[in-house]
Amino acid sequence: MRSLLLATLVLLLAAPAAEAAVTVDMRVAPEEARYGEATEITGRALQDGVPLAGQPVVLEGRRYPFEGEFAGLETGVTEADGTYEFKRELDRNWDLRVRVGEAVSGRERAYVFPAFTLTFRARNSRVIRLTQRYRVPRGVRLDKPTIFYVGKRGVKRAPRVATGELERVRAGRYRSTAVVRIPAAWKGKFRYASCFRYTGGSGMGNPRASCPRRFRF
């Protein structure tokens, strides 16, 4: 009996301890940022469901055209509740993930759109000139036209009224313009918007995004 107890004890001591399961999740906000804006990457690391504090976190990424392996971009440490946070300005679309030890989060794609400003100038009480200016990294080429929408002030939707071809002003700067006549019944009161599509090969914006026939404000 004593030998059996000793043998059982040896087996128990030799049995490997169960490894604690570490998991890490990740969220990207906004999913679609403008060039020059910060993208926030947040999440939480858990060990067997319990917050994992004080652990190194590595933000990894793979830049458009998403070739090759993920590489480390930035490091941080989890807080007492297991959370972490990164803020980063991205210059193209990126695939992102985070790593805590051997645990790796799921992959998320962060879309970065060209920065743009839309303005108008009144030529007279019935005619306006719309101008949209774009800012992108110097090596990026854009070629898709800008679609302009104009509606009476107060409406919830506005139709397409013009398409402006893209003009390269200088490296990293583009511009589209359109001249639009508005009805006299509007008495010079209107609202306006714009939309542009993804330029193939630019790596900026969502290739699946489209422009509506009528813009919803």
Coordinates of C-alpha atoms in Angstrom, one line a residue:
M1 CA 0.0 0.0 0.0
R2 CA 2.9 2.4 0.9
S3 CA 4.5 1.7 -2.5
L4 CA 1.2 2.4 -4.3
L5 CA 0.8 5.8 -2.4
L6 CA 4.4 6.8 -3.3
A7 CA 3.9 5.9 -6.9
T8 CA 0.7 7.9 -7.0
L9 CA 2.5 10.9 -5.4
V10 CA 5.3 10.7 -8.0
L11 CA 2.7 10.7 -10.9
L12 CA 1.0 13.7 -9.4
L13 CA 4.2 15.7 -9.0
A14 CA 5.3 14.8 -12.6
A15 CA 2.0 15.9 -14.2
P16 CA 2.5 19.2 -16.0
A17 CA 0.5 22.2 -14.7
A18 CA -2.2 23.4 -16.9
E19 CA -1.1 26.6 -18.8
A20 CA -3.1 29.7 -18.1
A21 CA -5.0 30.8 -21.2
V22 CA -4.1 34.3 -22.3
T23 CA -6.4 36.1 -24.7
V24 CA -6.3 39.6 -26.2
D25 CA -8.9 41.5 -28.3
M26 CA -8.6 44.7 -30.3
R27 CA -10.8 47.5 -31.6
V28 CA -10.0 50.2 -34.1
A29 CA -11.7 53.5 -34.1
P30 CA -12.6 55.1 -36.3
E31 CA -12.5 52.3 -38.9
E32 CA -12.3 55.1 -41.5
A33 CA -10.0 58.0 -40.6
R34 CA -8.8 60.9 -42.7
Y35 CA -5.1 61.4 -43.5
G36 CA -3.6 63.4 -40.6
E37 CA -6.2 62.1 -38.0
A38 CA -5.2 59.7 -35.3
T39 CA -6.5 56.1 -35.3
E40 CA -7.1 54.7 -31.8
I41 CA -6.4 51.0 -31.1
T42 CA -7.8 49.6 -27.9
G43 CA -8.5 46.3 -26.2
R44 CA -8.0 44.1 -23.2
A45 CA -5.8 41.2 -22.3
L46 CA -7.2 38.4 -20.0
Q47 CA -5.6 35.4 -18.4
D48 CA -8.2 32.7 -17.7
G49 CA -10.8 35.4 -17.9
V50 CA -9.0 37.7 -15.3
P51 CA -7.5 41.1 -16.4
L52 CA -3.8 40.7 -17.1
A53 CA -2.0 43.7 -15.7
G54 CA 1.4 45.1 -16.3
Q55 CA 2.1 43.0 -19.4
P56 CA 4.0 44.3 -22.5
V57 CA 1.7 44.8 -25.6
V58 CA 3.0 45.1 -29.1
L59 CA 1.0 46.8 -31.9
E60 CA 1.9 45.1 -35.1
G61 CA 1.0 46.2 -38.6
R62 CA 1.2 45.5 -42.3
R63 CA 0.9 48.5 -44.6
Y64 CA -0.9 48.6 -48.0
P65 CA -0.4 46.6 -50.3
F66 CA -0.4 44.2 -47.3
E67 CA 2.5 42.1 -48.5
G68 CA 5.0 40.4 -46.2
E69 CA 4.9 39.7 -42.5
F70 CA 3.4 41.8 -39.7
A71 CA 6.0 44.1 -38.0
G72 CA 6.1 45.8 -34.7
L73 CA 5.0 49.4 -34.7
E74 CA 4.7 50.4 -31.1
T75 CA 4.9 48.9 -27.6
G76 CA 2.9 49.5 -24.5
V77 CA 1.8 48.0 -21.1
T78 CA -1.6 46.8 -20.0
E79 CA -3.3 48.7 -17.2
A80 CA -4.6 47.2 -13.9
D81 CA -7.8 46.2 -15.6
G82 CA -6.0 44.6 -18.5
T83 CA -6.7 47.3 -21.0
Y84 CA -4.3 49.0 -23.4
E85 CA -4.4 51.9 -25.9
F86 CA -2.4 53.1 -28.8
K87 CA -3.0 56.3 -30.9
R88 CA -1.3 56.5 -34.3
E89 CA -1.5 58.6 -37.4
L90 CA -1.5 56.2 -40.4
D91 CA -0.5 57.3 -43.9
R92 CA -2.2 54.5 -45.8
N93 CA -4.6 51.6 -45.2
W94 CA -3.1 49.2 -42.7
D95 CA -3.8 45.7 -41.3
L96 CA -3.4 45.9 -37.6
R97 CA -3.2 43.4 -34.7
V98 CA -1.7 43.3 -31.2
R99 CA 0.4 40.7 -29.4
V100 CA 0.7 39.9 -25.7
G101 CA 3.3 37.3 -25.2
E102 CA 2.2 34.4 -27.5
A103 CA -1.4 35.6 -27.6
V104 CA -2.4 37.5 -30.8
S105 CA -5.6 39.4 -31.4
G106 CA -7.6 39.1 -34.6
R107 CA -6.6 41.3 -37.5
E108 CA -8.5 44.5 -38.3
R109 CA -8.1 46.7 -41.4
A110 CA -7.8 50.5 -40.7
Y111 CA -8.9 52.6 -43.7
V112 CA -7.2 56.0 -44.2
F113 CA -9.0 58.4 -46.6
P114 CA -7.5 61.5 -48.2
A115 CA -7.9 64.6 -46.0
F116 CA -10.3 67.0 -47.8
T117 CA -12.1 70.3 -47.4
L118 CA -15.2 71.4 -49.3
T119 CA -16.0 75.1 -49.8
F120 CA -18.2 77.3 -52.0
R121 CA -18.0 80.7 -53.4
A122 CA -21.1 82.6 -54.7
R123 CA -20.6 84.1 -58.2
N124 CA -24.0 85.7 -57.9
S125 CA -27.4 85.0 -56.2
R126 CA -28.0 82.1 -58.6
V127 CA -24.6 80.6 -59.3
I128 CA -22.1 79.0 -56.9
R129 CA -18.6 77.5 -57.4
L130 CA -17.9 74.4 -55.3
T131 CA -14.3 73.4 -54.6
Q132 CA -13.0 70.3 -52.9
R133 CA -9.3 70.2 -52.0
Y134 CA -7.4 67.0 -51.1
R135 CA -4.3 66.3 -49.1
V136 CA -2.4 63.0 -49.3
P137 CA 1.2 61.8 -48.8
R138 CA 3.4 63.1 -51.5
G139 CA 3.8 59.7 -53.3
V140 CA 0.0 59.1 -53.6
R141 CA -1.7 59.5 -56.9
L142 CA -5.5 60.3 -57.1
D143 CA -7.5 60.2 -60.3
K144 CA -11.2 59.7 -59.5
P145 CA -13.5 62.7 -60.0
T146 CA -15.5 64.4 -57.2
I147 CA -19.3 64.2 -57.2
F148 CA -21.1 67.2 -55.8
Y149 CA -24.6 67.4 -54.3
V150 CA -26.7 70.4 -53.7
G151 CA -30.1 70.8 -52.2
K152 CA -32.4 73.4 -50.7
R153 CA -31.6 74.3 -47.1
G154 CA -33.4 72.0 -44.7
V155 CA -33.8 69.0 -47.0
K156 CA -32.6 65.6 -45.8
R157 CA -31.3 64.5 -49.1
A158 CA -29.7 66.2 -52.1
P159 CA -29.2 65.0 -55.7
R160 CA -26.0 64.8 -57.7
V161 CA -25.7 68.1 -59.6
A162 CA -22.1 68.0 -61.0
T163 CA -18.9 66.0 -61.4
G164 CA -15.6 67.7 -61.1
E165 CA -12.4 66.2 -62.6
L166 CA -9.4 66.0 -60.4
E167 CA -6.6 68.5 -60.9
R168 CA -3.1 67.9 -59.4
V169 CA -2.0 71.2 -57.8
R170 CA 1.4 69.8 -56.6
A171 CA 2.8 66.7 -54.9
G172 CA 0.2 65.6 -52.3
R173 CA -2.4 68.2 -53.2
Y174 CA -5.4 67.9 -55.6
R175 CA -8.5 69.9 -56.3
S176 CA -11.9 69.5 -58.0
T177 CA -14.3 72.3 -58.9
A178 CA -17.8 72.6 -60.3
V179 CA -20.1 75.5 -61.1
V180 CA -23.7 75.0 -60.1
R181 CA -26.8 77.0 -60.8
I182 CA -29.4 77.0 -58.0
P183 CA -33.2 77.7 -58.4
A184 CA -34.4 81.2 -57.7
A185 CA -37.1 79.8 -55.4
W186 CA -34.3 78.8 -52.9
K187 CA -33.5 82.5 -52.3
G188 CA -29.8 81.7 -52.0
K189 CA -30.3 79.2 -49.2
F190 CA -28.9 75.7 -49.8
R191 CA -26.8 72.9 -48.4
Y192 CA -24.1 70.9 -50.2
A193 CA -21.9 67.8 -50.0
S194 CA -19.5 65.8 -52.0
C195 CA -18.3 62.2 -52.5
F196 CA -15.3 60.6 -54.2
R197 CA -14.3 57.0 -55.0
Y198 CA -11.3 55.0 -54.3
T199 CA -8.3 55.4 -56.7
G200 CA -6.8 52.0 -57.5
G201 CA -3.3 51.6 -56.3
S202 CA -3.5 54.6 -53.9
G203 CA -4.0 52.5 -50.7
M204 CA -6.2 55.2 -49.3
G205 CA -9.8 54.6 -48.6
N206 CA -12.2 51.7 -48.9
P207 CA -12.2 50.1 -52.4
R208 CA -15.8 48.9 -51.7
A209 CA -17.2 52.3 -50.9
S210 CA -19.5 53.9 -53.4
C211 CA -21.2 57.3 -53.9
P212 CA -25.0 57.5 -53.5
R213 CA -27.3 58.9 -56.1
R214 CA -28.7 61.2 -53.5
F215 CA -26.6 62.3 -50.5
R216 CA -28.2 61.9 -47.0
F217 CA -27.3 64.7 -44.6

